[in-house]
């Protein structure tokens, strides 16, 4: 006759399965304490195989011994390497994960941009600071496009840099716009390649027209 899950005893810790629960129940029937201790050690080694990739630490070992006690309904009388856990651990709620103190002002820029800005503020050399601001501007445009599939105006980049730096970083925006200094490198290359292709196309058209006139 088959044992169907619908009529079997409730699984206490599902991750270990029914066979482990049956073996732990068997431990409770062993009257000789020394024998019970040996079987409990073997049981723990077997339970470790459920998650063989888990790192061997004191904490993970204690958890497995605790789990064995939980499966037994805290009825297991053994002398293990750890004290028998209290039933209260079943009622203990996990500690709340605190929100990160590193709040990000602009999600599409990420935390790294803010770290780069903090670094740029500390630079004393004017040329290095300007180069850092330009690099940050390029990254901002790249990240913004990746996040929104849209472009960002230079003035908006400048405003964001000023805000994130608490007005400690500044740059000549006329110089930025004249040289397209905030444009990401790939976009610059694409623009230059497009302009070069357009010039070649115009030259080819002019050459074809000149040949037609001669003919």
PDB file of C-alpha atoms in Angstrom, residues 6-132:
ATOM      1  CA  UNK A   6      -2.414  13.728   1.874  1.00  0.00           C
ATOM      2  CA  UNK A   7      -2.646  11.192   4.711  1.00  0.00           C
ATOM      3  CA  UNK A   8       0.943  11.330   5.980  1.00  0.00           C
ATOM      4  CA  UNK A   9       2.210  13.275   8.952  1.00  0.00           C
ATOM      5  CA  UNK A  10       2.771  16.984   8.418  1.00  0.00           C
ATOM      6  CA  UNK A  11       6.316  17.863   7.343  1.00  0.00           C
ATOM      7  CA  UNK A  12       7.926  20.076   9.961  1.00  0.00           C
ATOM      8  CA  UNK A  13      10.809  21.354   7.809  1.00  0.00           C
ATOM      9  CA  UNK A  14       9.937  20.768   4.169  1.00  0.00           C
ATOM     10  CA  UNK A  15      13.447  21.491   2.881  1.00  0.00           C
ATOM     11  CA  UNK A  16      14.694  18.211   4.401  1.00  0.00           C
ATOM     12  CA  UNK A  17      11.906  16.031   3.076  1.00  0.00           C
ATOM     13  CA  UNK A  18       9.910  13.175   4.576  1.00  0.00           C
ATOM     14  CA  UNK A  19      12.725  10.606   4.713  1.00  0.00           C
ATOM     15  CA  UNK A  20      14.820  12.806   6.999  1.00  0.00           C
ATOM     16  CA  UNK A  21      11.797  13.372   9.223  1.00  0.00           C
ATOM     17  CA  UNK A  22      11.227   9.607   9.477  1.00  0.00           C
ATOM     18  CA  UNK A  23      14.890   9.030  10.397  1.00  0.00           C
ATOM     19  CA  UNK A  24      14.731  11.707  13.086  1.00  0.00           C
ATOM     20  CA  UNK A  25      11.556  10.063  14.417  1.00  0.00           C
ATOM     21  CA  UNK A  26      13.507   6.804  14.554  1.00  0.00           C
ATOM     22  CA  UNK A  27      16.192   8.495  16.676  1.00  0.00           C
ATOM     23  CA  UNK A  28      13.519   9.093  19.316  1.00  0.00           C
ATOM     24  CA  UNK A  29      12.936   5.343  19.582  1.00  0.00           C
ATOM     25  CA  UNK A  30      16.582   4.480  20.360  1.00  0.00           C
ATOM     26  CA  UNK A  31      16.773   3.859  24.095  1.00  0.00           C
ATOM     27  CA  UNK A  32      20.570   3.694  24.504  1.00  0.00           C
ATOM     28  CA  UNK A  33      21.787   7.293  24.777  1.00  0.00           C
ATOM     29  CA  UNK A  34      25.297   6.578  23.507  1.00  0.00           C
ATOM     30  CA  UNK A  35      23.893   4.876  20.439  1.00  0.00           C
ATOM     31  CA  UNK A  36      21.416   7.737  20.008  1.00  0.00           C
ATOM     32  CA  UNK A  37      24.270  10.264  20.110  1.00  0.00           C
ATOM     33  CA  UNK A  38      26.161   8.365  17.390  1.00  0.00           C
ATOM     34  CA  UNK A  39      23.096   8.108  15.181  1.00  0.00           C
ATOM     35  CA  UNK A  40      22.385  11.819  15.694  1.00  0.00           C
ATOM     36  CA  UNK A  41      25.887  12.696  14.447  1.00  0.00           C
ATOM     37  CA  UNK A  42      25.326  10.499  11.394  1.00  0.00           C
ATOM     38  CA  UNK A  43      21.953  12.157  10.895  1.00  0.00           C
ATOM     39  CA  UNK A  44      23.543  15.615  10.872  1.00  0.00           C
ATOM     40  CA  UNK A  45      26.062  14.533   8.229  1.00  0.00           C
ATOM     41  CA  UNK A  46      23.193  13.223   6.117  1.00  0.00           C
ATOM     42  CA  UNK A  47      21.271  16.489   6.501  1.00  0.00           C
ATOM     43  CA  UNK A  48      24.341  18.407   5.309  1.00  0.00           C
ATOM     44  CA  UNK A  49      24.072  16.564   1.990  1.00  0.00           C
ATOM     45  CA  UNK A  50      20.738  18.290   1.366  1.00  0.00           C
ATOM     46  CA  UNK A  51      22.721  21.451   0.691  1.00  0.00           C
ATOM     47  CA  UNK A  52      26.261  20.298  -0.171  1.00  0.00           C
ATOM     48  CA  UNK A  53      27.325  23.748  -1.436  1.00  0.00           C
ATOM     49  CA  UNK A  54      26.801  25.379   1.980  1.00  0.00           C
ATOM     50  CA  UNK A  55      30.058  26.569   3.502  1.00  0.00           C
ATOM     51  CA  UNK A  56      31.206  24.631   6.566  1.00  0.00           C
ATOM     52  CA  UNK A  57      31.011  27.099   9.449  1.00  0.00           C
ATOM     53  CA  UNK A  58      30.093  26.955  13.121  1.00  0.00           C
ATOM     54  CA  UNK A  59      26.903  28.845  12.325  1.00  0.00           C
ATOM     55  CA  UNK A  60      25.776  26.467   9.570  1.00  0.00           C
ATOM     56  CA  UNK A  61      26.622  23.433  11.703  1.00  0.00           C
ATOM     57  CA  UNK A  62      24.613  24.764  14.632  1.00  0.00           C
ATOM     58  CA  UNK A  63      21.676  25.465  12.331  1.00  0.00           C
ATOM     59  CA  UNK A  64      21.593  21.833  11.195  1.00  0.00           C
ATOM     60  CA  UNK A  65      21.711  20.545  14.785  1.00  0.00           C
ATOM     61  CA  UNK A  66      18.953  23.013  15.664  1.00  0.00           C
ATOM     62  CA  UNK A  67      16.907  21.844  12.677  1.00  0.00           C
ATOM     63  CA  UNK A  68      17.215  18.242  13.842  1.00  0.00           C
ATOM     64  CA  UNK A  69      15.843  19.236  17.249  1.00  0.00           C
ATOM     65  CA  UNK A  70      13.021  21.158  15.566  1.00  0.00           C
ATOM     66  CA  UNK A  71      12.111  18.145  13.408  1.00  0.00           C
ATOM     67  CA  UNK A  72      12.000  15.989  16.543  1.00  0.00           C
ATOM     68  CA  UNK A  73       9.595  18.418  18.174  1.00  0.00           C
ATOM     69  CA  UNK A  74      12.339  19.269  20.708  1.00  0.00           C
ATOM     70  CA  UNK A  75      11.996  15.746  22.154  1.00  0.00           C
ATOM     71  CA  UNK A  76      15.465  14.558  21.168  1.00  0.00           C
ATOM     72  CA  UNK A  77      17.678  13.885  24.181  1.00  0.00           C
ATOM     73  CA  UNK A  78      21.265  13.873  22.963  1.00  0.00           C
ATOM     74  CA  UNK A  79      24.661  15.301  23.849  1.00  0.00           C
ATOM     75  CA  UNK A  80      25.618  17.309  20.813  1.00  0.00           C
ATOM     76  CA  UNK A  81      28.226  20.035  20.221  1.00  0.00           C
ATOM     77  CA  UNK A  82      25.580  22.733  20.705  1.00  0.00           C
ATOM     78  CA  UNK A  83      22.958  23.298  23.400  1.00  0.00           C
ATOM     79  CA  UNK A  84      19.410  22.212  22.715  1.00  0.00           C
ATOM     80  CA  UNK A  85      17.607  25.211  21.192  1.00  0.00           C
ATOM     81  CA  UNK A  86      14.653  26.793  22.894  1.00  0.00           C
ATOM     82  CA  UNK A  87      11.211  26.389  21.334  1.00  0.00           C
ATOM     83  CA  UNK A  88      11.003  30.186  21.255  1.00  0.00           C
ATOM     84  CA  UNK A  89      13.247  30.236  18.157  1.00  0.00           C
ATOM     85  CA  UNK A  90      10.234  29.101  16.125  1.00  0.00           C
ATOM     86  CA  UNK A  91       8.361  32.251  17.123  1.00  0.00           C
ATOM     87  CA  UNK A  92      11.311  34.569  16.564  1.00  0.00           C
ATOM     88  CA  UNK A  93      10.784  36.900  13.645  1.00  0.00           C
ATOM     89  CA  UNK A  94      13.761  37.620  11.385  1.00  0.00           C
ATOM     90  CA  UNK A  95      15.535  40.895  12.026  1.00  0.00           C
ATOM     91  CA  UNK A  96      14.310  43.692   9.828  1.00  0.00           C
ATOM     92  CA  UNK A  97      16.746  44.653   7.113  1.00  0.00           C
ATOM     93  CA  UNK A  98      17.525  48.344   7.618  1.00  0.00           C
ATOM     94  CA  UNK A  99      17.238  50.658   4.668  1.00  0.00           C
ATOM     95  CA  UNK A 100      20.569  51.604   3.194  1.00  0.00           C
ATOM     96  CA  UNK A 101      21.949  54.859   4.474  1.00  0.00           C
ATOM     97  CA  UNK A 102      23.417  55.396   1.001  1.00  0.00           C
ATOM     98  CA  UNK A 103      20.258  56.857  -0.521  1.00  0.00           C
ATOM     99  CA  UNK A 104      20.648  57.533  -4.233  1.00  0.00           C
ATOM    100  CA  UNK A 105      19.406  60.936  -5.412  1.00  0.00           C
ATOM    101  CA  UNK A 106      19.003  59.976  -9.084  1.00  0.00           C
ATOM    102  CA  UNK A 107      18.381  56.270  -9.642  1.00  0.00           C
ATOM    103  CA  UNK A 108      19.289  56.398 -13.346  1.00  0.00           C
ATOM    104  CA  UNK A 109      22.770  57.685 -12.439  1.00  0.00           C
ATOM    105  CA  UNK A 110      23.411  55.206  -9.645  1.00  0.00           C
ATOM    106  CA  UNK A 111      25.654  55.559  -6.608  1.00  0.00           C
ATOM    107  CA  UNK A 112      28.914  55.527  -8.573  1.00  0.00           C
ATOM    108  CA  UNK A 113      28.206  58.943 -10.083  1.00  0.00           C
ATOM    109  CA  UNK A 114      27.790  60.403  -6.613  1.00  0.00           C
ATOM    110  CA  UNK A 115      31.065  58.795  -5.541  1.00  0.00           C
ATOM    111  CA  UNK A 116      32.831  60.274  -8.585  1.00  0.00           C
ATOM    112  CA  UNK A 117      31.426  63.689  -7.749  1.00  0.00           C
ATOM    113  CA  UNK A 118      32.643  63.398  -4.162  1.00  0.00           C
ATOM    114  CA  UNK A 119      36.081  62.520  -5.527  1.00  0.00           C
ATOM    115  CA  UNK A 120      36.058  65.422  -7.999  1.00  0.00           C
ATOM    116  CA  UNK A 121      35.276  67.866  -5.195  1.00  0.00           C
ATOM    117  CA  UNK A 122      38.524  66.888  -3.468  1.00  0.00           C
ATOM    118  CA  UNK A 123      40.703  67.555  -6.539  1.00  0.00           C
ATOM    119  CA  UNK A 124      42.855  70.655  -6.171  1.00  0.00           C
ATOM    120  CA  UNK A 125      44.264  70.901  -9.700  1.00  0.00           C
ATOM    121  CA  UNK A 126      41.880  72.976 -11.852  1.00  0.00           C
ATOM    122  CA  UNK A 127      42.543  70.996 -15.049  1.00  0.00           C
ATOM    123  CA  UNK A 128      42.043  67.674 -13.293  1.00  0.00           C
ATOM    124  CA  UNK A 129      38.822  68.907 -11.750  1.00  0.00           C
ATOM    125  CA  UNK A 130      37.509  70.126 -15.124  1.00  0.00           C
ATOM    126  CA  UNK A 131      38.428  66.791 -16.751  1.00  0.00           C
ATOM    127  CA  UNK A 132      36.624  64.961 -13.940  1.00  0.00           C
TER     128      UNK A 132
END
